[in-house]
JSON list of C-alpha atoms in Angstrom, two decimals:
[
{"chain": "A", "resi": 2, "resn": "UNK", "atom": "CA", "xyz": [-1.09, 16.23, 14.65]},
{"chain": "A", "resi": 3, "resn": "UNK", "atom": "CA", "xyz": [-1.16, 16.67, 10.68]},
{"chain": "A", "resi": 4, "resn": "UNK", "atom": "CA", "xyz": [-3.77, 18.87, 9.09]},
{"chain": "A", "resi": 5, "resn": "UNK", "atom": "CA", "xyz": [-4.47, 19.48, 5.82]},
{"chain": "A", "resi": 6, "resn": "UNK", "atom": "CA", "xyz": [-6.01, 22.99, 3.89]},
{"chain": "A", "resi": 7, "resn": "UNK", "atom": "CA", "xyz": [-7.47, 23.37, 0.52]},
{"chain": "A", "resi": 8, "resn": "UNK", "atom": "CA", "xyz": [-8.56, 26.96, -0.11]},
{"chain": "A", "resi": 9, "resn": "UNK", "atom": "CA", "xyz": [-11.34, 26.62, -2.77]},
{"chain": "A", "resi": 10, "resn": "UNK", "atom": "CA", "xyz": [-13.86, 23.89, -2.31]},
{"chain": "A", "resi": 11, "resn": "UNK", "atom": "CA", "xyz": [-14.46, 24.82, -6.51]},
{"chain": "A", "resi": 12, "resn": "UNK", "atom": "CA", "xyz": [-12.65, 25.97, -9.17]},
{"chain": "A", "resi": 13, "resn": "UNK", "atom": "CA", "xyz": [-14.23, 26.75, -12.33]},
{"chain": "A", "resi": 14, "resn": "UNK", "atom": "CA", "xyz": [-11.10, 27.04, -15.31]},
{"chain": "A", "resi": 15, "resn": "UNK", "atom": "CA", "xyz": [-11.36, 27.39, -19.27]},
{"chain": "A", "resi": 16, "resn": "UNK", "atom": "CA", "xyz": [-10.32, 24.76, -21.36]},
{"chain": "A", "resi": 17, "resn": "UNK", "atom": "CA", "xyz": [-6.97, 25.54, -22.10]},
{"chain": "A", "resi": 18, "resn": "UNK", "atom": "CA", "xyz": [-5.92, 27.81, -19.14]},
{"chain": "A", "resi": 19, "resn": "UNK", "atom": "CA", "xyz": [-3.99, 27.02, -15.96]},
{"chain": "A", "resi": 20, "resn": "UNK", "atom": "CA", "xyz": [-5.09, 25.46, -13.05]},
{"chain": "A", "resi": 21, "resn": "UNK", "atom": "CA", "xyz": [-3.75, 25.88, -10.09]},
{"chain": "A", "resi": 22, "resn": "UNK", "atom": "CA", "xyz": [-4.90, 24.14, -6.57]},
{"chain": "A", "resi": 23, "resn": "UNK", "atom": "CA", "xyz": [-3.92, 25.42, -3.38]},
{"chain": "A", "resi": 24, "resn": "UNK", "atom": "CA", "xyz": [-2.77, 23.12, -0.57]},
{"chain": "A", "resi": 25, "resn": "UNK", "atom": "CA", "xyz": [-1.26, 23.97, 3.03]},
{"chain": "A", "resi": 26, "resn": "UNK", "atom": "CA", "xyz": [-0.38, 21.66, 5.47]},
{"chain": "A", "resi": 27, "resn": "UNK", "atom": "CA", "xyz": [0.73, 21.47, 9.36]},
{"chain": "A", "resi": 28, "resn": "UNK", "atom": "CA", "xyz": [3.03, 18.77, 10.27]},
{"chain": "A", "resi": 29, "resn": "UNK", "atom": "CA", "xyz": [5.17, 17.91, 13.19]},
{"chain": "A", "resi": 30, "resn": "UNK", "atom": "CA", "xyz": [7.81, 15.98, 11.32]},
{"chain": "A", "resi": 31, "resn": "UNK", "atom": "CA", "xyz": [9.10, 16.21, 7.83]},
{"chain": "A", "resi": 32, "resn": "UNK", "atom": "CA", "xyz": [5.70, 15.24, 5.64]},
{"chain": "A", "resi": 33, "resn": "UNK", "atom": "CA", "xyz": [5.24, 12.83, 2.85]},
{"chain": "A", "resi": 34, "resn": "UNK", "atom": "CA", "xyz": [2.55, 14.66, 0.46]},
{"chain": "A", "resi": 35, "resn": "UNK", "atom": "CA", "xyz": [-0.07, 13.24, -1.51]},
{"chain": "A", "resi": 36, "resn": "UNK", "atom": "CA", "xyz": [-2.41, 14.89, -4.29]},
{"chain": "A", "resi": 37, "resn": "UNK", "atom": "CA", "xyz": [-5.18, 12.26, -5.75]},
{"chain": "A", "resi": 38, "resn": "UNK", "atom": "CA", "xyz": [-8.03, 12.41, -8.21]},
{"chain": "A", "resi": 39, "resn": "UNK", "atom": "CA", "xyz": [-11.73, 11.27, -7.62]},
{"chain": "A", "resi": 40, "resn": "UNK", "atom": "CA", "xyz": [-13.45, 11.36, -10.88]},
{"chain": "A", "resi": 41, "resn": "UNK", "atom": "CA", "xyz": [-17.93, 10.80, -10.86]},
{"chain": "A", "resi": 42, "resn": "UNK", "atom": "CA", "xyz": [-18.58, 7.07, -8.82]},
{"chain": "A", "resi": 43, "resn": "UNK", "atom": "CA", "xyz": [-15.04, 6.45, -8.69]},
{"chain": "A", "resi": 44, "resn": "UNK", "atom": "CA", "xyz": [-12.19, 5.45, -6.35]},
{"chain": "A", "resi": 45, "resn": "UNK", "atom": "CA", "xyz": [-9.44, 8.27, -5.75]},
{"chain": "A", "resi": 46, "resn": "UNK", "atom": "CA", "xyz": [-6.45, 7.89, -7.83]},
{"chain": "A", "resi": 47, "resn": "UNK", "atom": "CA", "xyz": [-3.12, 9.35, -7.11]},
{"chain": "A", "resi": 48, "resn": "UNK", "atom": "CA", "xyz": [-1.50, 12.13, -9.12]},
{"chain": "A", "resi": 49, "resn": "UNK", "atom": "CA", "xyz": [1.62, 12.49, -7.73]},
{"chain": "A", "resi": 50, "resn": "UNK", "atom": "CA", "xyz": [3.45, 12.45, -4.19]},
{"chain": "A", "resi": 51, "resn": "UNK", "atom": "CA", "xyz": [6.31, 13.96, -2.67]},
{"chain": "A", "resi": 52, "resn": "UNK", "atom": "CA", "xyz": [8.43, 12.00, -0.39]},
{"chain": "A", "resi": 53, "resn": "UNK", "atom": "CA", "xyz": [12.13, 13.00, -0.26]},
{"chain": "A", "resi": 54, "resn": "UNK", "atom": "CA", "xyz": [14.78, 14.95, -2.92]},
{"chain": "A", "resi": 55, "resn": "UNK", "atom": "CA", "xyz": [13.32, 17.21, -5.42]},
{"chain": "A", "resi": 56, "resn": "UNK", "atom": "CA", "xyz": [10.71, 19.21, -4.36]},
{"chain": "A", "resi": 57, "resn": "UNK", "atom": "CA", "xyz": [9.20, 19.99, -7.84]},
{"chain": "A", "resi": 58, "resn": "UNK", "atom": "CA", "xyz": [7.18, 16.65, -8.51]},
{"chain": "A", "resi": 59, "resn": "UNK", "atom": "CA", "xyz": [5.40, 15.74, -11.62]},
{"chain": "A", "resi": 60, "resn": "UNK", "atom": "CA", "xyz": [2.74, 13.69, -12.08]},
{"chain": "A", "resi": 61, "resn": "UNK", "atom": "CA", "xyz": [0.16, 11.83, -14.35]},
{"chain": "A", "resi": 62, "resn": "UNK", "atom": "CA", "xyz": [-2.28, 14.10, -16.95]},
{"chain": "A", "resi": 63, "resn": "UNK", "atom": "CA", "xyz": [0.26, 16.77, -16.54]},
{"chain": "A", "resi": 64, "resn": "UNK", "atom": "CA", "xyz": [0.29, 17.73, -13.20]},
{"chain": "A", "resi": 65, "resn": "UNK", "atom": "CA", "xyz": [2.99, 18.80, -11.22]},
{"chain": "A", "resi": 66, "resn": "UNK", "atom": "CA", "xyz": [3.50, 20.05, -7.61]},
{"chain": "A", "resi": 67, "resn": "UNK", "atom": "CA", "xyz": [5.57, 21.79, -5.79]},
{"chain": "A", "resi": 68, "resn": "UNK", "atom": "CA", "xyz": [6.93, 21.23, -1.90]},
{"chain": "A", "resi": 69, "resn": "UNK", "atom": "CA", "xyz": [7.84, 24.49, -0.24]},
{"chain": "A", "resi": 70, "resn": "UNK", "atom": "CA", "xyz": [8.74, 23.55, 3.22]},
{"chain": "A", "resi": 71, "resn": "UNK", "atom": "CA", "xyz": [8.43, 27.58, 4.04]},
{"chain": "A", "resi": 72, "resn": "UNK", "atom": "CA", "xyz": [5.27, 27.87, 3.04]},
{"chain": "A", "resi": 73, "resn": "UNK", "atom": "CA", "xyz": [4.07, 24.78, 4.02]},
{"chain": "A", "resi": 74, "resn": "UNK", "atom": "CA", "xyz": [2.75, 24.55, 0.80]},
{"chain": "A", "resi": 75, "resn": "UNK", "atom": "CA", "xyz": [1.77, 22.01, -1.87]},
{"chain": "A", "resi": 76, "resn": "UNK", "atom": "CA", "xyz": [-0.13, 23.32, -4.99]},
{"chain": "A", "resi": 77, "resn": "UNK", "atom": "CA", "xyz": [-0.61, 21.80, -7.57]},
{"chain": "A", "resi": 78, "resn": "UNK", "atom": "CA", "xyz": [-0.71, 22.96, -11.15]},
{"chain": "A", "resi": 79, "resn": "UNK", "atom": "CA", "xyz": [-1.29, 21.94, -14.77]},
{"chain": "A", "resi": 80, "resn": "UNK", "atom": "CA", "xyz": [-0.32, 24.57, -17.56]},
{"chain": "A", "resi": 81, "resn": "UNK", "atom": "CA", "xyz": [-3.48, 24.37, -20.03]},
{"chain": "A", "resi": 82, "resn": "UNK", "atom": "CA", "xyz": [-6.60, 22.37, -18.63]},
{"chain": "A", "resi": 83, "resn": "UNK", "atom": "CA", "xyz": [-8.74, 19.76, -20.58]},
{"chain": "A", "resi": 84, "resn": "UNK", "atom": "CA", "xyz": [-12.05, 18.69, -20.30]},
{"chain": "A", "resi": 85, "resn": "UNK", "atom": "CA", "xyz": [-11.55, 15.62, -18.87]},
{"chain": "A", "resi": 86, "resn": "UNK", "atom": "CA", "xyz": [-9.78, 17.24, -15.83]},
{"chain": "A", "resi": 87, "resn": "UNK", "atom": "CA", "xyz": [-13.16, 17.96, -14.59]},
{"chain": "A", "resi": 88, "resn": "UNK", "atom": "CA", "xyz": [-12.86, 16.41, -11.53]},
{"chain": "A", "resi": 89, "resn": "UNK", "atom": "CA", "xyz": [-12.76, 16.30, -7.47]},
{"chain": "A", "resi": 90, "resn": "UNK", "atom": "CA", "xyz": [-8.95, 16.71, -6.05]},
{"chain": "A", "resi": 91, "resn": "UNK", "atom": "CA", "xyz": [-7.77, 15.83, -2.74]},
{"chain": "A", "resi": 92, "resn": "UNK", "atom": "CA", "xyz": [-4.58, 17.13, -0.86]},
{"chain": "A", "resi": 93, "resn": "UNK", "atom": "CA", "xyz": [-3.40, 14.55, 1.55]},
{"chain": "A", "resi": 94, "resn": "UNK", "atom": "CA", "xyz": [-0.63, 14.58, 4.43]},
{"chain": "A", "resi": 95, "resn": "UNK", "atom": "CA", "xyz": [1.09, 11.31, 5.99]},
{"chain": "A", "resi": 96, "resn": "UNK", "atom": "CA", "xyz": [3.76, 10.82, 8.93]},
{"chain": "A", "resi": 97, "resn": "UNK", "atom": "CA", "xyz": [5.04, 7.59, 9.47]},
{"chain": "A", "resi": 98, "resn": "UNK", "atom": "CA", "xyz": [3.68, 6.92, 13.45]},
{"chain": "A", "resi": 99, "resn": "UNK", "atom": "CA", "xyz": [3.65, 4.09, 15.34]},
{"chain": "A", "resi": 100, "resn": "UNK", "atom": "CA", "xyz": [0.32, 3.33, 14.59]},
{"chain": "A", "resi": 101, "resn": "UNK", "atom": "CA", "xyz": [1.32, 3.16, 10.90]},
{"chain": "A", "resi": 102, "resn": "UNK", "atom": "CA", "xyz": [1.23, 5.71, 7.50]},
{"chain": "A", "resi": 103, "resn": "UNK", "atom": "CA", "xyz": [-2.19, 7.59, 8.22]},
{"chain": "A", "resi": 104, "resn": "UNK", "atom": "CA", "xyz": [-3.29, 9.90, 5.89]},
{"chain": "A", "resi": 105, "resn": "UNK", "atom": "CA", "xyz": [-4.79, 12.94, 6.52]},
{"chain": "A", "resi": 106, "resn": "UNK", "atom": "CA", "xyz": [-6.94, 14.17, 3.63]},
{"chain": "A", "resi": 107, "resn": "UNK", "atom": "CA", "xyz": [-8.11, 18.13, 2.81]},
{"chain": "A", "resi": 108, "resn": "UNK", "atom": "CA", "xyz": [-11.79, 18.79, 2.42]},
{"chain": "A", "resi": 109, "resn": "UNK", "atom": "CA", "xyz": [-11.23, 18.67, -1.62]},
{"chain": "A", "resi": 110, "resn": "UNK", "atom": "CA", "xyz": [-11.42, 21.05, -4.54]},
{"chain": "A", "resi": 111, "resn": "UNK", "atom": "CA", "xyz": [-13.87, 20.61, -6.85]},
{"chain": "A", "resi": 112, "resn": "UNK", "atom": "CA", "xyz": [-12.75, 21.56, -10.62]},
{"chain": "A", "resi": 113, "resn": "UNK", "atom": "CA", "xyz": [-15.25, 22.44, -13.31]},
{"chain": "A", "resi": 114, "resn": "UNK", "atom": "CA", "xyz": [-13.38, 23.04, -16.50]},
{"chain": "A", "resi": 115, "resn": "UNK", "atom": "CA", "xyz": [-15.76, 25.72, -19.23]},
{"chain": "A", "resi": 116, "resn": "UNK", "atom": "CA", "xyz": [-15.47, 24.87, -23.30]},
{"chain": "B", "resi": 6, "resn": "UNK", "atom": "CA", "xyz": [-3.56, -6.51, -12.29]},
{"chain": "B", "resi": 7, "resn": "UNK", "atom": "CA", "xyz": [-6.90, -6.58, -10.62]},
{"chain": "B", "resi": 8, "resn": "UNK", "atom": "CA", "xyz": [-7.90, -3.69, -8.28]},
{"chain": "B", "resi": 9, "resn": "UNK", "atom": "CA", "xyz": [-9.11, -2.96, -5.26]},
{"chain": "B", "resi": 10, "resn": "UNK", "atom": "CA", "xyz": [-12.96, -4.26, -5.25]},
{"chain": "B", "resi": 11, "resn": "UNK", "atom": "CA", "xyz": [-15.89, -2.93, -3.36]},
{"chain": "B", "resi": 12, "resn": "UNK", "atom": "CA", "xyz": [-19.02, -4.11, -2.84]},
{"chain": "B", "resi": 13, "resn": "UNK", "atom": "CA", "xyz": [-22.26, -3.31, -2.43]},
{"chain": "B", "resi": 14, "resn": "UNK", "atom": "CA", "xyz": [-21.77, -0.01, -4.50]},
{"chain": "B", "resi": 15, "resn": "UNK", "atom": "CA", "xyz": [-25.18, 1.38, -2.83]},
{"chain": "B", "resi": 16, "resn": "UNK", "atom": "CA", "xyz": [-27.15, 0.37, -0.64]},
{"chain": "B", "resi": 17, "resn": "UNK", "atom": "CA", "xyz": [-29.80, 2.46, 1.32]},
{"chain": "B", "resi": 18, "resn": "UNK", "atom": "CA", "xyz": [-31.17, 1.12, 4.90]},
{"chain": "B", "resi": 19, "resn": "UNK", "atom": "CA", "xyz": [-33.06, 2.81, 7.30]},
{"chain": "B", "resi": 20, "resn": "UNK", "atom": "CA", "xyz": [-31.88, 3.95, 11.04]},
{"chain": "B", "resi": 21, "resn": "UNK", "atom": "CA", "xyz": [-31.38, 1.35, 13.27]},
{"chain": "B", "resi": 22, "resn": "UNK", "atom": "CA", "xyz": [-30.99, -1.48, 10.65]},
{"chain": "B", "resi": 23, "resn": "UNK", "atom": "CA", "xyz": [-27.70, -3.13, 9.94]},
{"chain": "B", "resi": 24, "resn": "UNK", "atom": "CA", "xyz": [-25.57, -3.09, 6.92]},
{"chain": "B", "resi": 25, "resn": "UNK", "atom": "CA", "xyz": [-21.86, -4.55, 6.32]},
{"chain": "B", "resi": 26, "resn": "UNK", "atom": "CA", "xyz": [-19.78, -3.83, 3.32]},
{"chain": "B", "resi": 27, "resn": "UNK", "atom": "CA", "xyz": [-16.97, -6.04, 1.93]},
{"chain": "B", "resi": 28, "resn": "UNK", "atom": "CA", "xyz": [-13.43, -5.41, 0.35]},
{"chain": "B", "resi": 29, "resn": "UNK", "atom": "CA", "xyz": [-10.71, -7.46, -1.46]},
{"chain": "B", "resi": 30, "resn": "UNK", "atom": "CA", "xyz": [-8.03, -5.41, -2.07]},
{"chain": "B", "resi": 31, "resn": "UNK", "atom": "CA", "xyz": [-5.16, -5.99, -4.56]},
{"chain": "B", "resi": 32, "resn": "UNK", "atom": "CA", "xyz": [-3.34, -9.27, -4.72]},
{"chain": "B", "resi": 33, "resn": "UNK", "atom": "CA", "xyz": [-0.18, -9.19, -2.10]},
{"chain": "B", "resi": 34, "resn": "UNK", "atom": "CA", "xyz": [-1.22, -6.17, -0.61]},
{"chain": "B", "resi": 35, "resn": "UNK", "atom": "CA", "xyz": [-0.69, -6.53, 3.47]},
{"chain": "B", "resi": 36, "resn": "UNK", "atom": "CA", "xyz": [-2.25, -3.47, 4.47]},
{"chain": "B", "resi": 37, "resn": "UNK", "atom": "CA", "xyz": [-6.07, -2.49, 3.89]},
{"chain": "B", "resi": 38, "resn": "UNK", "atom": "CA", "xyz": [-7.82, 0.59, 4.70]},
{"chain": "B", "resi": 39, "resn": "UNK", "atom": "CA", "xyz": [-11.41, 1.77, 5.49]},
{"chain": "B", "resi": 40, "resn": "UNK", "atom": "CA", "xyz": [-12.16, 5.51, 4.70]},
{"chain": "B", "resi": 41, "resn": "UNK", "atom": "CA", "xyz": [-15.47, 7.06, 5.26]},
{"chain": "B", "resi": 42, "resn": "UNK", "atom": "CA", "xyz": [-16.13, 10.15, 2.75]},
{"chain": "B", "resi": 43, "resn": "UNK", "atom": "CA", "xyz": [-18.91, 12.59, 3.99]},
{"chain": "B", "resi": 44, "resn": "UNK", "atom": "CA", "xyz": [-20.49, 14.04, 1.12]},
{"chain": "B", "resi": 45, "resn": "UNK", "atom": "CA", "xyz": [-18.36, 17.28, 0.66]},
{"chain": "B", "resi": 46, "resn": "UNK", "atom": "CA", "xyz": [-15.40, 16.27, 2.42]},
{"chain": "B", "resi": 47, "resn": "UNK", "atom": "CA", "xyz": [-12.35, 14.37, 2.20]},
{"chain": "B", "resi": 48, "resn": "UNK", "atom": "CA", "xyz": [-11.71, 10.91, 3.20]},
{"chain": "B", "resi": 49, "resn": "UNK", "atom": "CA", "xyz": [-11.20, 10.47, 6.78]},
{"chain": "B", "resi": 50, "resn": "UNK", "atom": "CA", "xyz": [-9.60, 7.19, 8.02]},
{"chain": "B", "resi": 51, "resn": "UNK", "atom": "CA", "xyz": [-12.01, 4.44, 10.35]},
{"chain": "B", "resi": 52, "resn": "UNK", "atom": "CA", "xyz": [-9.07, 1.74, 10.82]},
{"chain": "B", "resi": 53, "resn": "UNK", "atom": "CA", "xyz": [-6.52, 0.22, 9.21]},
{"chain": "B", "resi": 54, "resn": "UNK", "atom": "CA", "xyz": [-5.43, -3.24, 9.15]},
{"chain": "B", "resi": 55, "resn": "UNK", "atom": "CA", "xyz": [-1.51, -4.94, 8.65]},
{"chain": "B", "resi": 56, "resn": "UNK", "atom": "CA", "xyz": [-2.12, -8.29, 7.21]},
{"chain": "B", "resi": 57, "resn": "UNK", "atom": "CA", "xyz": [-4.99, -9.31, 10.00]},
{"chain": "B", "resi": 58, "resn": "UNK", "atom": "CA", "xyz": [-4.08, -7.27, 12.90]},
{"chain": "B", "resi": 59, "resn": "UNK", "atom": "CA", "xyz": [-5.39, -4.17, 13.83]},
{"chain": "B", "resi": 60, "resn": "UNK", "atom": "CA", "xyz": [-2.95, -1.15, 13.14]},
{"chain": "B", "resi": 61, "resn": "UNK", "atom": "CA", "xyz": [-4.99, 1.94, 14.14]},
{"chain": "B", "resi": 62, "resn": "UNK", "atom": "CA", "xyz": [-8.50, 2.08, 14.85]},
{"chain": "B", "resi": 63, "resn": "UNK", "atom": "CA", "xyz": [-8.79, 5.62, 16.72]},
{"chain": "B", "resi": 64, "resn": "UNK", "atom": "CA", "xyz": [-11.64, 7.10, 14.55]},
{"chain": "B", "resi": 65, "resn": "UNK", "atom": "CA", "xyz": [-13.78, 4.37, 14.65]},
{"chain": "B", "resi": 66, "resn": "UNK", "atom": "CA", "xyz": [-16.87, 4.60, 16.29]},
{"chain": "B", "resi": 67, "resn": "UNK", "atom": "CA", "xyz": [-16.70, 1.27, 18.45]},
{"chain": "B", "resi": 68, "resn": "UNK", "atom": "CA", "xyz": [-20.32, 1.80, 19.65]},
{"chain": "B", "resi": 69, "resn": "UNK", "atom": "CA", "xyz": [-21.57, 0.86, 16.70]},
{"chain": "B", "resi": 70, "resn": "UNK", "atom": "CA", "xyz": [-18.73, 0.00, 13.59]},
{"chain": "B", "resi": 71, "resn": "UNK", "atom": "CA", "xyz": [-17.08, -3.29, 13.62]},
{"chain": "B", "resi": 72, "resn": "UNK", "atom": "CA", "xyz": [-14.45, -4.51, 10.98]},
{"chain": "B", "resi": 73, "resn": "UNK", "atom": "CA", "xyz": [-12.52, -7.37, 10.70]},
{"chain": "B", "resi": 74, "resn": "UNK", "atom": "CA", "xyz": [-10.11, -8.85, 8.10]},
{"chain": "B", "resi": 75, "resn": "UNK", "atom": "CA", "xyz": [-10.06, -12.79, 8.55]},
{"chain": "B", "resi": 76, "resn": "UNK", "atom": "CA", "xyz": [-6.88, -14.73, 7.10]},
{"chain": "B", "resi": 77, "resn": "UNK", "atom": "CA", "xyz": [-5.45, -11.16, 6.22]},
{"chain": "B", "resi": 78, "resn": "UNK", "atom": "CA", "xyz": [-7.12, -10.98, 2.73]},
{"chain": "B", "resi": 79, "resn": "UNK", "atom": "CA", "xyz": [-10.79, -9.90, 2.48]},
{"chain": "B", "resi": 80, "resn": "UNK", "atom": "CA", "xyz": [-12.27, -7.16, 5.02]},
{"chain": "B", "resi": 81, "resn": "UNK", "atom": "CA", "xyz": [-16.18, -6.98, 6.32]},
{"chain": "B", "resi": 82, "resn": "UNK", "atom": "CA", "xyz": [-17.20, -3.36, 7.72]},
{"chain": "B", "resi": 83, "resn": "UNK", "atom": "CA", "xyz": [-20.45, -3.70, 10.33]},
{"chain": "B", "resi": 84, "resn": "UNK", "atom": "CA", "xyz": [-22.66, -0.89, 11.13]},
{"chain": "B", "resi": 85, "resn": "UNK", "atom": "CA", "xyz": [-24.89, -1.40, 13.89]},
{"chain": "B", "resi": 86, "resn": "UNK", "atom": "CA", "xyz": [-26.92, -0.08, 14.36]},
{"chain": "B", "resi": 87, "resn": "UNK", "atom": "CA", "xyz": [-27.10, 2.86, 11.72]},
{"chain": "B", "resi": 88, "resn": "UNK", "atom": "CA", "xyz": [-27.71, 6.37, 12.12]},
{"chain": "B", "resi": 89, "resn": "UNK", "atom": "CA", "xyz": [-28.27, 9.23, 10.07]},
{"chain": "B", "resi": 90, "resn": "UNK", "atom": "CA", "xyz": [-24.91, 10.48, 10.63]},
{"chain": "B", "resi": 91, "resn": "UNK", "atom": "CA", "xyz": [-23.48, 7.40, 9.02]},
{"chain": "B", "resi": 92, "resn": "UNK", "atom": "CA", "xyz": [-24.47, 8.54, 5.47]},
{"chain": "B", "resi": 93, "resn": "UNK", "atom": "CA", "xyz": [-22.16, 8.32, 3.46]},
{"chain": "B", "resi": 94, "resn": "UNK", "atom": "CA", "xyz": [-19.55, 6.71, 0.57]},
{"chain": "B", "resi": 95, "resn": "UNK", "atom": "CA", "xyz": [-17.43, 4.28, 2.66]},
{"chain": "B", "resi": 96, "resn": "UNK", "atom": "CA", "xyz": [-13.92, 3.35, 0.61]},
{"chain": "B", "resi": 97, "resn": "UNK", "atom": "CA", "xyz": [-11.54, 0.51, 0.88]},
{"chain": "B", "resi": 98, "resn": "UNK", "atom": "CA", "xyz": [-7.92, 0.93, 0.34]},
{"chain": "B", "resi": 99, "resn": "UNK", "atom": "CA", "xyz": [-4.98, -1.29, -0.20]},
{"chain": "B", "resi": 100, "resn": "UNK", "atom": "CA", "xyz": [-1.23, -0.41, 0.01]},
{"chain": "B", "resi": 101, "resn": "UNK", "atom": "CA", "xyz": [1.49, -3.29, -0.71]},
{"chain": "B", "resi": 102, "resn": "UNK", "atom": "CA", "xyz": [3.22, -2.64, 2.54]},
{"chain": "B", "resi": 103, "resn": "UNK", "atom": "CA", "xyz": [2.57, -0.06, 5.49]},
{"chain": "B", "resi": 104, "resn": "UNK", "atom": "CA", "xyz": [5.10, 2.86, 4.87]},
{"chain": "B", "resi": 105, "resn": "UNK", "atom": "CA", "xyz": [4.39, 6.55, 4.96]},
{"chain": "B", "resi": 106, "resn": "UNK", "atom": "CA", "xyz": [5.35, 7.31, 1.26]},
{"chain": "B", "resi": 107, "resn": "UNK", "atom": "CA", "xyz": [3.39, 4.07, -0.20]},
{"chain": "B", "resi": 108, "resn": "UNK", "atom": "CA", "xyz": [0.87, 4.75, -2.45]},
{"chain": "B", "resi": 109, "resn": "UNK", "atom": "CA", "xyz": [-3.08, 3.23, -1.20]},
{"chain": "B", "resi": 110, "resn": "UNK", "atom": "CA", "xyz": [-5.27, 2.20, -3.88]},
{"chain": "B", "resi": 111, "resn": "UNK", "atom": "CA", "xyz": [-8.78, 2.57, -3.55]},
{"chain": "B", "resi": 112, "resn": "UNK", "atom": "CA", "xyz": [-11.62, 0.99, -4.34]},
{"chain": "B", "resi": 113, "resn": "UNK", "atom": "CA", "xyz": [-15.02, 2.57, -6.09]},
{"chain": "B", "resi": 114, "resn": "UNK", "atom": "CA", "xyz": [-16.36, 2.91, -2.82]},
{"chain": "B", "resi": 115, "resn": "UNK", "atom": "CA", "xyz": [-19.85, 2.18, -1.46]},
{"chain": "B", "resi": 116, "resn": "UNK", "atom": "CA", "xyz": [-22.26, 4.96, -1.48]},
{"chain": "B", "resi": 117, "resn": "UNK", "atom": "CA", "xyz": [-24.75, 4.44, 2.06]},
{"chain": "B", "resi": 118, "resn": "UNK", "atom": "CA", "xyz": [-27.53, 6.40, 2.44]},
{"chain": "B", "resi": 119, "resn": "UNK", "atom": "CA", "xyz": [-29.85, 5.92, 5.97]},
{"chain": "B", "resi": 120, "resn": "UNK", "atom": "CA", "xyz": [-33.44, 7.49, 6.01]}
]
């Protein structure tokens, strides 16, 4: 079964610093890995995904992620935060089953970003 | 292109009374998700549908959540009756096709709150 960890329900950055989310997952098979947005009221939006190939995967706003398949590890990082990053981020796992592509989502990361 | 539309975006019932929520999701898309978000957590999966079959429907609670997707396009989610427990923002996804690494859209949501 796939799991999915996100150490830090919130993180509180300065405008202009790094962030850096933490994501581990467990998975039985070689994982397709997910990171989306949910801004105030809204839908989530994806960020960026990992699927096959390179393992350093950049996304929109600046993100990027890394897949370390010895770490189990997905974290996701953007150099020098802005205001409007202030936002909820999910961490999500999928394996193709026979039951089709579920995800598995972490518990989220809330993000508060400081002037 | 249009998204993935929700609605009621609130609605607040009391236990034991009966609400249903509807979804379109994006134009073409064959598969469509439900997700129910607790508040605090991440979005766990209540079914998915492939065109207007049932794909995987192991987290739904049967007792009392229905769903259907008639002619493979729009999507009705039924609870009955409701509980205190159900609480909660209840999002729609789409995805063009079902495939492990394919992106789901989602919809605002709708936010459900039972006194």
């Amino acid at each position: 079964a796939q799991s999915v960890t996100q150490l830090g329900s919130h993180v509180s950055v300065s405008e202009g610093a790094l962030v850096l989310l933490r994501c581990n997952y467990s998975s039985s098979v070689p994982p397709y890995l997910f990171w989306y947005v949910q801004y105030p009221n809204q839908g989530l939006q994806l960020l960026l995904k990992y699927t096959t190939g390179a393992t350093l995967v950049k996304g929109i706003n600046g993100f990027e992620a890394e897949f370390k398949k010895s770490e189990t590890s997905f974290h996701l990082t953007k150099p020098s935060a802005h205001m409007s990053d202030a936002a909820e981020y999910f961490c999500a796992v999928s394996e193709f089953e026979a039951a089709g592509n579920k995800l598995t989502f972490g518990g989220g990361t809330r993000v508060l970003v400081k002037p | 292109e249009a998204g993935v539309a929700q609605s009621p975006r609130y609605k607040i019932i009391e236990k034991r009374q009966s609400v249903a929520f509807w979804c379109n999701p994006i134009s073409g898309h064959a598969t469509l998700y439900w997700y129910q978000q607790i508040l605090g957590q991440g979005p766990k999966l209540l079914i998915q549908f492939q065109n207007n079959g049932v794909v995987d429907d192991s987290q739904l609670p049967k007792d009392r959540f229905s769903a259907e997707r008639l002619k493979g396009v729009d999507s009705t989610l039924k609870i009955q009756p409701a509980k205190l427990e159900d609480s909660a923002v209840y999002l729609c996804a789409s995805s063009l096709v079902a495939g492990a690494s394919n992106e789901q859209f989602f919809g605002p949501g709708t936010r459900l709150t039972v006194l």
